[in-house]
Structures are given as C-alpha cells and as structure tokens.
Tab-separated table of C-alpha atoms in Angstrom:
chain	number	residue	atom	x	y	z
A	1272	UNK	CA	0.000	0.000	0.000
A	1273	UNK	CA	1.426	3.549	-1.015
A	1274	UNK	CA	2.033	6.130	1.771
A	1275	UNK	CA	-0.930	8.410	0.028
A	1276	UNK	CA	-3.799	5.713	-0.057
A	1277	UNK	CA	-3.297	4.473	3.599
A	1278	UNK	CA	-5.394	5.744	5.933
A	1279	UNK	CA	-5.078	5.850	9.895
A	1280	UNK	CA	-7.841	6.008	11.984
A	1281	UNK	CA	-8.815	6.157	15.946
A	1282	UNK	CA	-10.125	2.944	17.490
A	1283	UNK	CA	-9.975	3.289	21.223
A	1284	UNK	CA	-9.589	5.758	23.840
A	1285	UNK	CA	-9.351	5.640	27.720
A	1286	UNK	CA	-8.987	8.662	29.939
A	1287	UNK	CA	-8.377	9.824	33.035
A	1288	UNK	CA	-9.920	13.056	34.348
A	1289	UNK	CA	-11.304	15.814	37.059
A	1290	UNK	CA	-14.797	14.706	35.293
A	1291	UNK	CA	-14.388	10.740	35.493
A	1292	UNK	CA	-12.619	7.943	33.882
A	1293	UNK	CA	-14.908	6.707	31.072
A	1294	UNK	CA	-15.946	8.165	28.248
A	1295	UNK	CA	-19.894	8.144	28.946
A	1296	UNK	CA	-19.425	9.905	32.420
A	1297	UNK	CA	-16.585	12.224	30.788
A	1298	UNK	CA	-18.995	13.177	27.602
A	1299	UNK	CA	-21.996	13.664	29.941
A	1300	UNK	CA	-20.228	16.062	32.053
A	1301	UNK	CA	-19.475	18.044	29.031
A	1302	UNK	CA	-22.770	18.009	27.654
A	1303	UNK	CA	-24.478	19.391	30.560
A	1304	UNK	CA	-21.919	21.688	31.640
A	1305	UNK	CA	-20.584	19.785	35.237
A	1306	UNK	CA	-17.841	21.338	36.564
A	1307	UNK	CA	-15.203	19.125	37.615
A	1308	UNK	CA	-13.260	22.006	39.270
A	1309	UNK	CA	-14.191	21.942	43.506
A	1310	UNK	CA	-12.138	22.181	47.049
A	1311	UNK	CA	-9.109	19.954	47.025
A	1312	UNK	CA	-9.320	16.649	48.494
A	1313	UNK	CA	-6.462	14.950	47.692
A	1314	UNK	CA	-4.033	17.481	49.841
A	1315	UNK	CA	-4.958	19.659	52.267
A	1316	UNK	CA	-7.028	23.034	51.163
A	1317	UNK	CA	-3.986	25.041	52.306
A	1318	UNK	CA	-1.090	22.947	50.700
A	1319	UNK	CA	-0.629	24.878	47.602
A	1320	UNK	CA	-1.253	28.232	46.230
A	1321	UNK	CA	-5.091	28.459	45.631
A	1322	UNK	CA	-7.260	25.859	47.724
A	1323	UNK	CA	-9.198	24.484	44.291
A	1324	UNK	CA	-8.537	22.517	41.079
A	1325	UNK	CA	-9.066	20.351	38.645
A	1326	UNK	CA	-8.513	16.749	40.614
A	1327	UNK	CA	-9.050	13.268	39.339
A	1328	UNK	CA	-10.912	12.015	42.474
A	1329	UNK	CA	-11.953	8.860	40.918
A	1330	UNK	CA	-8.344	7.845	40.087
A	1331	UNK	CA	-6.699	6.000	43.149
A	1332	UNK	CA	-3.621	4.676	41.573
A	1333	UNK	CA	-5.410	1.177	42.557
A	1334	UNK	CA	-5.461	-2.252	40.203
A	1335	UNK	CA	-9.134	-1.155	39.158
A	1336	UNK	CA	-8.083	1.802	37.764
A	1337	UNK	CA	-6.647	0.994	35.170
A	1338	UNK	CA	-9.243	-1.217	32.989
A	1339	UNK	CA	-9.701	-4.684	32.022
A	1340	UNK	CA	-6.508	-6.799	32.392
A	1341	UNK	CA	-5.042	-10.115	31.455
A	1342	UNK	CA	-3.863	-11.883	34.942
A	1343	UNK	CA	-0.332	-11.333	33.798
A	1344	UNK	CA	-0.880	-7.509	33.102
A	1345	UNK	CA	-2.728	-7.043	36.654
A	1346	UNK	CA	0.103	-8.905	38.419
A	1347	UNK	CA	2.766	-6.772	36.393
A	1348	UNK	CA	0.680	-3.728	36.767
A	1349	UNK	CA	0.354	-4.213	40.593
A	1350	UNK	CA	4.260	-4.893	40.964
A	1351	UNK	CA	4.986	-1.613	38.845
A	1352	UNK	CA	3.187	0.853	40.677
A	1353	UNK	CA	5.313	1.360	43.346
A	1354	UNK	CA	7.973	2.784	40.778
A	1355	UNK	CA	5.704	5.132	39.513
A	1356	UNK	CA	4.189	8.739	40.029
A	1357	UNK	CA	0.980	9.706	39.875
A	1358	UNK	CA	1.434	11.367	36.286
A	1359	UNK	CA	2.957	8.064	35.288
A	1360	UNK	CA	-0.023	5.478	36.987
A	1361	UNK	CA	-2.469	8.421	35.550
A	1362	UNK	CA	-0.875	7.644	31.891
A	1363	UNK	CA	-0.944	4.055	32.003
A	1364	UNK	CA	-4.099	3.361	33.110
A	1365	UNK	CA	-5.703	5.364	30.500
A	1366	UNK	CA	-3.403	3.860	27.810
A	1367	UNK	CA	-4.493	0.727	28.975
A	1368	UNK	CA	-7.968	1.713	29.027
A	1369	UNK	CA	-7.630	2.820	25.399
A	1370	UNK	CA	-6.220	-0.355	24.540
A	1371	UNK	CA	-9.214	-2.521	26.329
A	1372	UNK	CA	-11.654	0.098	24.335
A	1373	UNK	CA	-9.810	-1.314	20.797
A	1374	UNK	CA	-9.823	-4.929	21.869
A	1375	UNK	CA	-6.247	-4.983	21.976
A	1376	UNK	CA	-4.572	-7.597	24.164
A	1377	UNK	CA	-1.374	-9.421	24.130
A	1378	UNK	CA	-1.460	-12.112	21.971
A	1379	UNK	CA	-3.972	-10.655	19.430
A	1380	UNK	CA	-1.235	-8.590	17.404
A	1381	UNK	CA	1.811	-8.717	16.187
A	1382	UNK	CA	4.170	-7.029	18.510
A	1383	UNK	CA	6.357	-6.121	16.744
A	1384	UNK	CA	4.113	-3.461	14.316
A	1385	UNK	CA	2.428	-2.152	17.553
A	1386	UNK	CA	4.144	1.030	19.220
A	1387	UNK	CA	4.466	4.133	21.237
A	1388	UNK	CA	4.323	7.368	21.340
A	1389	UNK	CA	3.882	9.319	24.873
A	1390	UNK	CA	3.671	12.797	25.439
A	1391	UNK	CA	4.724	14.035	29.310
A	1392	UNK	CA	5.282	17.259	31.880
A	1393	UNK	CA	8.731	17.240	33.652
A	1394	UNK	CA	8.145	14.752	35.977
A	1395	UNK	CA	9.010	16.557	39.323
A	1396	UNK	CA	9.983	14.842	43.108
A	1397	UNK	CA	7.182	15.043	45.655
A	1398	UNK	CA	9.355	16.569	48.891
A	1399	UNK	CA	8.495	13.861	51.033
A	1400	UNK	CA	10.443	11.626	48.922
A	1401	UNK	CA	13.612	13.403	50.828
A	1402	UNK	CA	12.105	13.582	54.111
A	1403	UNK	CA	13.700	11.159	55.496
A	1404	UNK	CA	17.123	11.791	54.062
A	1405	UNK	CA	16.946	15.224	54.664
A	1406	UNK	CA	16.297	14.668	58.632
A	1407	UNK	CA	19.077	12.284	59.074
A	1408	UNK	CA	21.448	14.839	57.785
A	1409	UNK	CA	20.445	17.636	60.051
A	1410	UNK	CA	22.837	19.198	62.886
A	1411	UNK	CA	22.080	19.569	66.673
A	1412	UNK	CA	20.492	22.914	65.644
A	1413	UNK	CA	18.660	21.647	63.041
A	1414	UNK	CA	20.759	22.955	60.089
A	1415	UNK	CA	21.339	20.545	57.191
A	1416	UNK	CA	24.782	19.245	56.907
A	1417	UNK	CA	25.305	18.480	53.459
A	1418	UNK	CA	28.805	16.674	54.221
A	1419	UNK	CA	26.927	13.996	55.661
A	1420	UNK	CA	24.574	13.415	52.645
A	1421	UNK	CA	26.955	10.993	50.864
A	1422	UNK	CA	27.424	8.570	54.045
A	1423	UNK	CA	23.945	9.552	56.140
A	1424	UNK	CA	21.453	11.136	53.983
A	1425	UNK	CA	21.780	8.946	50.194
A	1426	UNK	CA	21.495	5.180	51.721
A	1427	UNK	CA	17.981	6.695	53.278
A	1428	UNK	CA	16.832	7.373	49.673
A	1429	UNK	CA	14.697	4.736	47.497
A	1430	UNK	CA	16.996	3.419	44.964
A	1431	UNK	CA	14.691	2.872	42.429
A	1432	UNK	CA	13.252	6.165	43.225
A	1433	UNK	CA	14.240	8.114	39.849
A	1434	UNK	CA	12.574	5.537	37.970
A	1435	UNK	CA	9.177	7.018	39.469
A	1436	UNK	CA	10.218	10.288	37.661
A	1437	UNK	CA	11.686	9.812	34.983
A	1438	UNK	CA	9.155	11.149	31.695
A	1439	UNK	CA	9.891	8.294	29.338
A	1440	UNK	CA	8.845	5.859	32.179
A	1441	UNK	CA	4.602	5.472	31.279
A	1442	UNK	CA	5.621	4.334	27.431
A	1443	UNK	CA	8.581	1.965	28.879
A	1444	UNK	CA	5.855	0.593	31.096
A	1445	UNK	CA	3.370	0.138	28.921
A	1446	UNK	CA	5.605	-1.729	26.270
A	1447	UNK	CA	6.542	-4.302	28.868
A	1448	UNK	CA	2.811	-4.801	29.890
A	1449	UNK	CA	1.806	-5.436	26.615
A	1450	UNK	CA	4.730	-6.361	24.893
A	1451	UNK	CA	5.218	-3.783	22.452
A	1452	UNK	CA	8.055	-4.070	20.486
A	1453	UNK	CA	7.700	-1.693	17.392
A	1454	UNK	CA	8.308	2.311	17.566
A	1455	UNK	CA	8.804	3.512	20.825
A	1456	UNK	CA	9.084	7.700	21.956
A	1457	UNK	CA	8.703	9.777	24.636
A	1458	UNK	CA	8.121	13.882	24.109
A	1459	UNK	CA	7.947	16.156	26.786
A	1460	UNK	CA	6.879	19.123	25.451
A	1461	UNK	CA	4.147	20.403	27.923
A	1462	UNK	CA	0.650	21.116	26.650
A	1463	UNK	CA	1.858	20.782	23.080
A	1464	UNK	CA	2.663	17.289	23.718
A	1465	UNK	CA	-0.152	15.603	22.912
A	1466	UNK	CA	-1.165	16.996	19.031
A	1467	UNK	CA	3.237	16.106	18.557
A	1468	UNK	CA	2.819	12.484	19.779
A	1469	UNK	CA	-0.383	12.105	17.605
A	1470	UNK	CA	1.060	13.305	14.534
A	1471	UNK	CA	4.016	11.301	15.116
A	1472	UNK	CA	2.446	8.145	15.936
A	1473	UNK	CA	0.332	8.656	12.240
A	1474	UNK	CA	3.490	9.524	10.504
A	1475	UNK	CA	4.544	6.306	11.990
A	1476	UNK	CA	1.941	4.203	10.131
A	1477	UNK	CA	1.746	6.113	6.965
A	1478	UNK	CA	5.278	5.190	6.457
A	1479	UNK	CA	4.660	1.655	7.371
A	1480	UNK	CA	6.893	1.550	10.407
A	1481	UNK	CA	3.837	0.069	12.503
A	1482	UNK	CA	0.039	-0.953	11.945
A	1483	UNK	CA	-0.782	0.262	15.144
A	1484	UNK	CA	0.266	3.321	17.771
A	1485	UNK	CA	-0.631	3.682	21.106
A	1486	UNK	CA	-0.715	7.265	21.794
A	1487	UNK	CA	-1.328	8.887	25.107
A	1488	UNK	CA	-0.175	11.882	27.368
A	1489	UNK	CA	-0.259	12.488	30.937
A	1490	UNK	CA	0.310	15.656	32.842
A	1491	UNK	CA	-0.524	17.600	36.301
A	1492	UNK	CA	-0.136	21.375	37.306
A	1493	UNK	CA	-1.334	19.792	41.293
A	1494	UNK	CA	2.119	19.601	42.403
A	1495	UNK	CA	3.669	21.366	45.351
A	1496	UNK	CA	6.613	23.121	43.121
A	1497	UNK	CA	5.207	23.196	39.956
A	1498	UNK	CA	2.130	25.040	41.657
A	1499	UNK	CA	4.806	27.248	42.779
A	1500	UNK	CA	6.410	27.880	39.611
A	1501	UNK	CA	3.162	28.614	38.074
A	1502	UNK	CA	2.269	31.041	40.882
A	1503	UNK	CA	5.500	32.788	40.047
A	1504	UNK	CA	5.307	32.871	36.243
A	1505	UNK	CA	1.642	32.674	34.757
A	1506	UNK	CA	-1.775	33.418	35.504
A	1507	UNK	CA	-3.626	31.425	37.551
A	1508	UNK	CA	-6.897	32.401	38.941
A	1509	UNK	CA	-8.026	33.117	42.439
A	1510	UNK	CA	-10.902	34.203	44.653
A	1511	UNK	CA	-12.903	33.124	47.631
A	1512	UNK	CA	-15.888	31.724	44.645
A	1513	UNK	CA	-17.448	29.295	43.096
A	1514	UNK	CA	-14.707	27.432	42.137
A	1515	UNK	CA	-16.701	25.773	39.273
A	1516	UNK	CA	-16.943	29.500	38.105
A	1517	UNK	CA	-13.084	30.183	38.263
A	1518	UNK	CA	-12.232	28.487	34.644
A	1519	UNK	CA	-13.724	30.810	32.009
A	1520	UNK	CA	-11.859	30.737	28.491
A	1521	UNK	CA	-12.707	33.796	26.440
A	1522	UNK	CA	-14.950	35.643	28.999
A	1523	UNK	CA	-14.362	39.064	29.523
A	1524	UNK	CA	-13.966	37.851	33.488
A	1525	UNK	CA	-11.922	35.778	33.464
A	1526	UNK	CA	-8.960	35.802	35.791
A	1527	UNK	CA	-6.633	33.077	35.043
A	1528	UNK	CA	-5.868	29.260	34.424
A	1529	UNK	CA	-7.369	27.032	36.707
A	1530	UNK	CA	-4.221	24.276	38.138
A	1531	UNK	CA	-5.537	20.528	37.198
A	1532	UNK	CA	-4.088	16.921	36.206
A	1533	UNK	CA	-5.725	14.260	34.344
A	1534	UNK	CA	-4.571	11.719	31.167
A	1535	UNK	CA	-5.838	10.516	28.262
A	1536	UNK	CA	-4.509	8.274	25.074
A	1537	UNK	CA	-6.017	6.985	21.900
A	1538	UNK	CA	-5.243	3.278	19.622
A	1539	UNK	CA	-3.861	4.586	16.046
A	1540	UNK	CA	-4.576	1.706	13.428
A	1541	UNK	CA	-4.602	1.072	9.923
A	1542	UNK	CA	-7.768	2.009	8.432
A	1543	UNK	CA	-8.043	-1.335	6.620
A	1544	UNK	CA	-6.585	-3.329	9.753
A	1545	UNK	CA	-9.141	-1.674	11.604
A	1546	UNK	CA	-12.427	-2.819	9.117
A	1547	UNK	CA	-10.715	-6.321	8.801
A	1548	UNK	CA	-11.470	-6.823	12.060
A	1549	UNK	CA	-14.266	-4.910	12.721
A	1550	UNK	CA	-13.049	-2.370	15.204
A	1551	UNK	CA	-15.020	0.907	16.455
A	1552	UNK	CA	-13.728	4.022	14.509
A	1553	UNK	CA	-14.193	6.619	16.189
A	1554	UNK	CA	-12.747	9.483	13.978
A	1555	UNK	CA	-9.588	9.629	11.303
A	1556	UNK	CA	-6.677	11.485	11.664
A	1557	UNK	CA	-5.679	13.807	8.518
A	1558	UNK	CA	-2.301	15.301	9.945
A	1559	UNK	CA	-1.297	18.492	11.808
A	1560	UNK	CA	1.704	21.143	12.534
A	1561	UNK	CA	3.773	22.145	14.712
A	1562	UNK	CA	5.726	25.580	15.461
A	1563	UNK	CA	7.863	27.592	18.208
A	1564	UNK	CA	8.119	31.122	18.135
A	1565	UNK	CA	9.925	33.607	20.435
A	1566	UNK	CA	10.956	37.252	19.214
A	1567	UNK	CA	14.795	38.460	19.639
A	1568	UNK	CA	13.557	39.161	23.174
A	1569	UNK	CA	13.246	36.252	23.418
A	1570	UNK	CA	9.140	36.279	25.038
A	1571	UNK	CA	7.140	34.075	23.381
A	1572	UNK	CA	5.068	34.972	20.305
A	1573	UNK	CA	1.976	32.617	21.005
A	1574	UNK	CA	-0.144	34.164	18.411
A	1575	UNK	CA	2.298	33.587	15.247
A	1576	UNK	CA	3.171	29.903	16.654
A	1577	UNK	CA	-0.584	29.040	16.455
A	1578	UNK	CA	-1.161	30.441	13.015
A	1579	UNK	CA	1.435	28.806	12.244
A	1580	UNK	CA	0.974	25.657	12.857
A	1581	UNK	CA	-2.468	25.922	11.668
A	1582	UNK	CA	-1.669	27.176	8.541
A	1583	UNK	CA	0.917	24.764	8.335
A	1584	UNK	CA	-1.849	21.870	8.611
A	1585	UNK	CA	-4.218	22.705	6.340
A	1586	UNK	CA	-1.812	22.652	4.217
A	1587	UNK	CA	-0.430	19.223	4.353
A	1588	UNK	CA	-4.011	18.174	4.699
A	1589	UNK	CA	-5.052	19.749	1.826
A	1590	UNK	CA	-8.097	21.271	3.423
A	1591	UNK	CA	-9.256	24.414	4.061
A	1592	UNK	CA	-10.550	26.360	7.217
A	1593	UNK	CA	-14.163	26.121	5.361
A	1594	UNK	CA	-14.623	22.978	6.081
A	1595	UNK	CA	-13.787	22.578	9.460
A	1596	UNK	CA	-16.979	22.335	11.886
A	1597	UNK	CA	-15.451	22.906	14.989
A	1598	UNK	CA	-12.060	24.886	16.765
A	1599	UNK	CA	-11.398	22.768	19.990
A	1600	UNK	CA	-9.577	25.664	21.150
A	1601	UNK	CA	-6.637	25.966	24.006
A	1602	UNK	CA	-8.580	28.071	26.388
A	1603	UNK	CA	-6.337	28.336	29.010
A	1604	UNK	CA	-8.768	31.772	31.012
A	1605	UNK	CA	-5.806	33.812	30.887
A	1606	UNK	CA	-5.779	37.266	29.804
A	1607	UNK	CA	-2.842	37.020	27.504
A	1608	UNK	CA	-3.442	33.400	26.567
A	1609	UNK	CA	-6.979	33.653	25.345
A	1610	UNK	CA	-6.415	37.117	23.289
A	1611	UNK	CA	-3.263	35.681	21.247
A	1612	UNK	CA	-4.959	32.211	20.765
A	1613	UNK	CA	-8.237	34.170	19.856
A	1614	UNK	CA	-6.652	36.718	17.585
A	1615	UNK	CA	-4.506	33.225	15.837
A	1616	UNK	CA	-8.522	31.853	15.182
A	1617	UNK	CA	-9.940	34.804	13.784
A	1618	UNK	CA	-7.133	35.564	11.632
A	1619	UNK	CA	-7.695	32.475	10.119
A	1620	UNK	CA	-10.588	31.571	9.762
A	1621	UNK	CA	-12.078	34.952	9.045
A	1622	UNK	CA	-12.821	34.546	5.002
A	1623	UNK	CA	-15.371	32.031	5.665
A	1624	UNK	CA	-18.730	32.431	5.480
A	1625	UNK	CA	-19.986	31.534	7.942
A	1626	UNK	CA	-17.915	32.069	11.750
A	1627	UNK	CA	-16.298	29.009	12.897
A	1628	UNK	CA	-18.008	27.373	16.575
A	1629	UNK	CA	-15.205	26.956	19.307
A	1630	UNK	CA	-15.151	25.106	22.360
A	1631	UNK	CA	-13.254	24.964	25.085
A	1632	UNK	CA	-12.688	21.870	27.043
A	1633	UNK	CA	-10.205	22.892	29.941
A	1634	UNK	CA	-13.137	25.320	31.012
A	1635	UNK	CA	-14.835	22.128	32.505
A	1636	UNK	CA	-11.639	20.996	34.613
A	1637	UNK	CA	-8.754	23.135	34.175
A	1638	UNK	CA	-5.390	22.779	32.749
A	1639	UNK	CA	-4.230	19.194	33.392
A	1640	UNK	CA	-0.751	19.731	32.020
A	1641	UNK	CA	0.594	17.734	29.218
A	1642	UNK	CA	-2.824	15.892	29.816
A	1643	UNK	CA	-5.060	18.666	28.612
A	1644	UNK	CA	-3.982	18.272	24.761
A	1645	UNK	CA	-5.011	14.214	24.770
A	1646	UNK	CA	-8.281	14.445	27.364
A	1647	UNK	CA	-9.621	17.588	25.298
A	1648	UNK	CA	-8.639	15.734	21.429
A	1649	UNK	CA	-10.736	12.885	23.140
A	1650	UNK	CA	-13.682	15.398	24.121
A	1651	UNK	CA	-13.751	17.103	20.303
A	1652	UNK	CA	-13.918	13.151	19.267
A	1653	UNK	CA	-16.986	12.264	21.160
A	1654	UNK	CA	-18.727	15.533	19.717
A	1655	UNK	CA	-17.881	14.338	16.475
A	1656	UNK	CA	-19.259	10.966	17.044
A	1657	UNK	CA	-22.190	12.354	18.654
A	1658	UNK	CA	-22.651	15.147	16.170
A	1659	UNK	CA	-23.123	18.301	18.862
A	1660	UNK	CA	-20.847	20.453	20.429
A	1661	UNK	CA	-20.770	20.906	24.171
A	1662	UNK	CA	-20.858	24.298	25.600
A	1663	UNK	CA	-18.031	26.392	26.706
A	1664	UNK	CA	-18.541	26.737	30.691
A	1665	UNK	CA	-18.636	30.024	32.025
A	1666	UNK	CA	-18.837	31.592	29.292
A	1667	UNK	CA	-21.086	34.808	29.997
A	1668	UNK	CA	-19.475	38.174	28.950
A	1669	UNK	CA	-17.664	37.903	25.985
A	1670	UNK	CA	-14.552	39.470	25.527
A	1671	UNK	CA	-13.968	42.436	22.527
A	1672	UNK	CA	-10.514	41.395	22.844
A	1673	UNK	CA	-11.980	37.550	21.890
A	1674	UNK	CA	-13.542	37.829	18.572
A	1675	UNK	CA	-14.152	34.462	17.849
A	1676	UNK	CA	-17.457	32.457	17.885
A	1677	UNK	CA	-17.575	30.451	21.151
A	1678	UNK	CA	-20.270	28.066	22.015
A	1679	UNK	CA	-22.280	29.582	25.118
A	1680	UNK	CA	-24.397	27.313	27.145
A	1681	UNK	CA	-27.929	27.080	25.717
A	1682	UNK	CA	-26.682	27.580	22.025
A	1683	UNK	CA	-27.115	23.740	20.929
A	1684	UNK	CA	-24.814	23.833	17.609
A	1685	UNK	CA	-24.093	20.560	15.463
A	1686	UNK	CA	-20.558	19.775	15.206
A	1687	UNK	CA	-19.796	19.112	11.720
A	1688	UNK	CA	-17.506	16.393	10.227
A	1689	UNK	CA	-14.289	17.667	11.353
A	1690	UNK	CA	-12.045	19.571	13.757
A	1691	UNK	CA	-9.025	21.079	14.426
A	1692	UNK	CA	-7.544	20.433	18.139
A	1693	UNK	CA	-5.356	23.476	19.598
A	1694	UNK	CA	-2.647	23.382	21.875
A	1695	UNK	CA	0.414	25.466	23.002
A	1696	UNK	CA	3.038	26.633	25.768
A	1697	UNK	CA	3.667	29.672	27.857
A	1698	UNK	CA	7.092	29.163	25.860
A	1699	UNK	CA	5.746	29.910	22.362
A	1700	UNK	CA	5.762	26.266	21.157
A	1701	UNK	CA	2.201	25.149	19.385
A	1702	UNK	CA	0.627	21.901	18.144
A	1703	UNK	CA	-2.443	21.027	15.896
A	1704	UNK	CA	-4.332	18.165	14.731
A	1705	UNK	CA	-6.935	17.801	12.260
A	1706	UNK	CA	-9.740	15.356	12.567
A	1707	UNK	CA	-12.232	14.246	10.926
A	1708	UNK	CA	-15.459	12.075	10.706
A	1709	UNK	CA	-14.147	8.512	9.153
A	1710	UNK	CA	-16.352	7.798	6.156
C-alpha cells in the first residue's frame, strides 16, 4: 500500500480526568456543563497556592483503575506501581484503558508493528520523597549538613526512586505490559505534547513503520513546586468563589488558568486493519503542525506559533478552514493566553462564510498539564461521534478582545464532520491536529 492511499484512523480511547474515567461519564459532564473544578481533596485546602482545582478524584492509583486486564498484566501492573508517580499510573491506566476500548490484548497482534508514542510534563519529586534523608542529615540545631549526605542522607533514599520520575517511564511501562516491540518515543513538550505524539504516531503508520500506535499523554499542574512555579510565572486564577466559576476561556472575566491533572490516550490503526477486524472508529486522523516562536527578546510569540501551525496543517491536509466544523480551542482563562490564541482563530478563519463554533474543554476541569492536549482531542472526538458540540462553561461576557465564535451554554450547535484540536506553551511552542469524521 502507497504512503498516500493508507489511511489511519482512531479505534480506542481511555482517559483519566477531574470529570471521570470513562468516556460516557466524561462526555456527559461536558454536555451538561458539570464542573469538575471543587475544594481539594487529595491534599490539604492550604497545601498549595489556591485551595481548588481540577482533581481526578476517581483515580486511586489502585489495580481497578486501570481497565480490564489479562492476569499477567494485573500482576505486572500491581508490581509496577510502586515505581511510579501519579502522572505516570495516571498515563498508564488510561493507555491501557484505550487499549481494552480497541480490543487490543497481548497475543492478538503482532508485537512487533504495535508502538508508542507518549507525550509528558517534567516529571518533578514530591518533597516527602527526601524527608527522610533530609532529617538524618540535620545538625544539633537543626541545620542541614550536606557533608553527611553521601554517608547519612543517600542510603535513606529509594533506589529505584528516579525511575518514578523519569518522563519516558509510562511508554517503557506500557511496552513491557503489553509487549510492544515496534516504535517507541517519549516527548515532553508540555501542553503541546499531545497533538506532537499524535502526529508522530500517524506519521509512523503512513510510512509503514507500525500498523498500530498507542498514543497517550499524561500531565498535572497539582504539584507542590510546579504550583509554585506557576504562581510565580503565569496566571492562575483566584478568589474566595465558586470554584466551578473560576475556569472561564474567552470571557471578559476571566482571571486566570485554573491548576488541574488528568490523562488521556487513543489506539492509532490502519484504516483497513481496523475494518478487517471490525473495530469501532471513532474518527480519522488527517495530519497536523507544529511551530515555536519567540521574538529576539526572546518572550514568546503565542499568536504567530498558532497560526502557524495551523496554517501549516491545512496545508499538508489539503483542506481548508471552510470545512472545518469545529475549533477545539486551548482556552487556558488567561488574559494574555486567550487574546493571542483568539486573535490566531480569527485571523484564520475569518474569510469564511460563515464564523467558525469553538469550544473549550479545559473550562470544565482546568489545565491538566501535558494531559489537557489528549483528554480535550478525546472530548472534540466524542462531539464528532455524537454530532453536537458541548458548551463552553462560564462563558457569559464575551470578551472584545476575543472575537471568535464560542459556544455559550444554551446555544445547541451541530458539530460538523471535522475539527481542528489546539494546543500550546507559555514558551511559544504550538501543536495542531486535524480530525475528521471517518467515512
């Protein structure tokens, strides 16, 4: 089969999220605008900067989180999770949920034409992973002695403990749990991770390098120091509220990104793999683009890297922004964010004739990291396969600075046969993928 006539298409998908870990729950929260946004429960109210967030309450980091398993997978699985974060258990259990969803399970495929690729965060050290280290190498006035680390301090640490850190860790996992021996990457490129690892994985089988990709990204912004680093260097809203009201892309209100974590992956297959066997399709993947900008300044130009990369996919795709039906926009609620990623949309989209609808996942939950790009491709997917949008929440006052066609709660609006899905970093760096309907 030439590179031009094959065809790769979506077959299963498993998430983890602030608004559940199936996709019936997950679509149903979107669809009648629940909040998954609330007080924190999984550290104390006071532990980090703001006391709300995005949280995946339903995710425990337990066997029966992570899907249907073979006994030899669950007994792996269980073994394996003491080596692993939270952003790492988050990624493989939706990978393997996305798996279970295809009817993919070790012994049904070749292994060698099944692969990888995993987008990730930096993987930062919970404290209390030093505690104990740390206190053993403290003086009589309570002073850390850092000459005593080597001989008092390091034999206190784990010593597989960098292995629960380490960002290439959920696709190493996952290959040994299912025995996946074809292309294997890890990308850690923030929120643009997910629309890179997608592309790549469909690269992957256009060029014949694998039948299937398993293609997933994981992410959290609930972190001790990386709430601190975001407290120190973006936006990030506040207030004494509602905190279902705090995340409100595009709204004249709005007062900042909303800190979150969740995970979500997707089964890449040959199109005619897929009917052979009579898998779901969900959607097909067309392609999509990738670009970082930063001025001699060096501050990030998030407005050219988007319309960049969007330009940049329409034309490998050989479509145009007329036929899109849907922008599953970014929509971080900052200021700054929202007007560059709005102005990028306008700019365009603006010759067609009629505006284009946008939606805005993260408004629901918040930004879940390197997560957000996979668990919000996954929501424009079900509104494909469902054929309506779901409504930005929130969204009350629109913003002059915004002038793009969002979807408002109450204004039921088809979603068409395709979409484009829109991610990017405070750094300048962008990523889009076009999807569309699989005929």
């Amino acid at each position: 089969m030439s590179r031009q006539s094959r065809r790769v298409v979506i077959t299963g998908v498993g998430i983890v999220s602030p608004l559940g870990g199936d996709k019936e729950t997950f679509w149903q929260a979107l669809l009648t605008g629940r909040s998954g946004v609330a007080t924190w429960t999984l550290v104390p109210p006071d532990a980090l900067p703001v006391p709300f967030g995005g949280e995946a309450r339903d995710f425990r980091g337990a066997i029966d989180d992570f899907g249907p398993l073979g006994k030899e997978q669950s007994k792996a699985i269980r073994k394996g999770l003491k080596v692993m974060c939270r952003e790492c258990q988050m990624g493989c259990a939706a990978a393997q949920k996305a798996m279970a969803d295809a009817g993919l399970s070790p012994g049904s495929f070749d292994p060698e034409r099944v692969g990888i690729a995993f987008g990730t965060d930096h993987m930062v050290t919970m404290p209390e992973d030093f505690t104990e280290s740390i206190l053993t190498c403290l003086d009589e006035e309570g002073q850390f002695d850092f000459s005593r680390w080597a001989s008092d301090g390091l034999p206190k640490m784990n010593p597989l403990w960098l292995l629960k850190y380490l960002p290439n860790m959920p696709a190493c996992h996952l290959a040994m749990y299912n025995d996946l021996r074809g292309p294997n990457n890890s990308l850690t490129l923030r929120e643009a991770a997910a629309n890179v690892a997608l592309v790549e994985a469909f690269q992957t089988i256009l060029q014949d390098r694998a039948e299937v990709m398993v293609v997933g990204a994981t992410g959290t912004r609930i972190h001790p120091i990386k709430a601190i680093h975001t407290r120190q260097q973006e936006e990030l809203a506040e207030g004494d509220g509602d905190p279902t009201r705090a995340c409100r892309p595009f709204d004249r209100r709005r007062t900042g990104m909303v800190l979150g974590e969740g995970a979500g992956a997707v089964v890449l297959e040959d199109f005619d793999r897929a009917v052979s066997r009579g898998a779901c399709i969900y959607a097909e993947i067309l392609g999509g683009a990738s670009s970082s900008v930063a001025g001699r300044d060096r501050l990030a130009d998030r407005y050219q890297a988007l319309r960049n990369a969007l330009m940049m996919t329409f034309q490998r795709t050989s479509r145009s922004p007329e036929t899109i039906g849907f922008v599953n926009a970014h929509g971080l609620s900052t200021r700054s964010a929202d007007m560059e990623e709005a102005r990028a949309i306008h700019d365009v989209f603006h010759d067609r004739s009629t505006p284009v609808p946008v939606v805005a996942p993260k408004s629901h939950f918040g930004n879940l990291g390197a997560g957000s790009g996979m668990v919000e491709l996954i929501a424009g997917i079900l509104a494909l396969q469902q054929g309506q949008l779901f409504p930005v929440l929130n969204y009350e006052d629109p913003d002059p600075d915004c002038p793009i066609a969002v979807v408002a709660a109450g204004q039921p609006q088809p979603s068409g046969n395709s979409f484009v899905n829109l991610s990017f970093t405070p750094q300048g760096q962008a990523s889009v993928a076009l999807v569309a309907r699989a005929d």
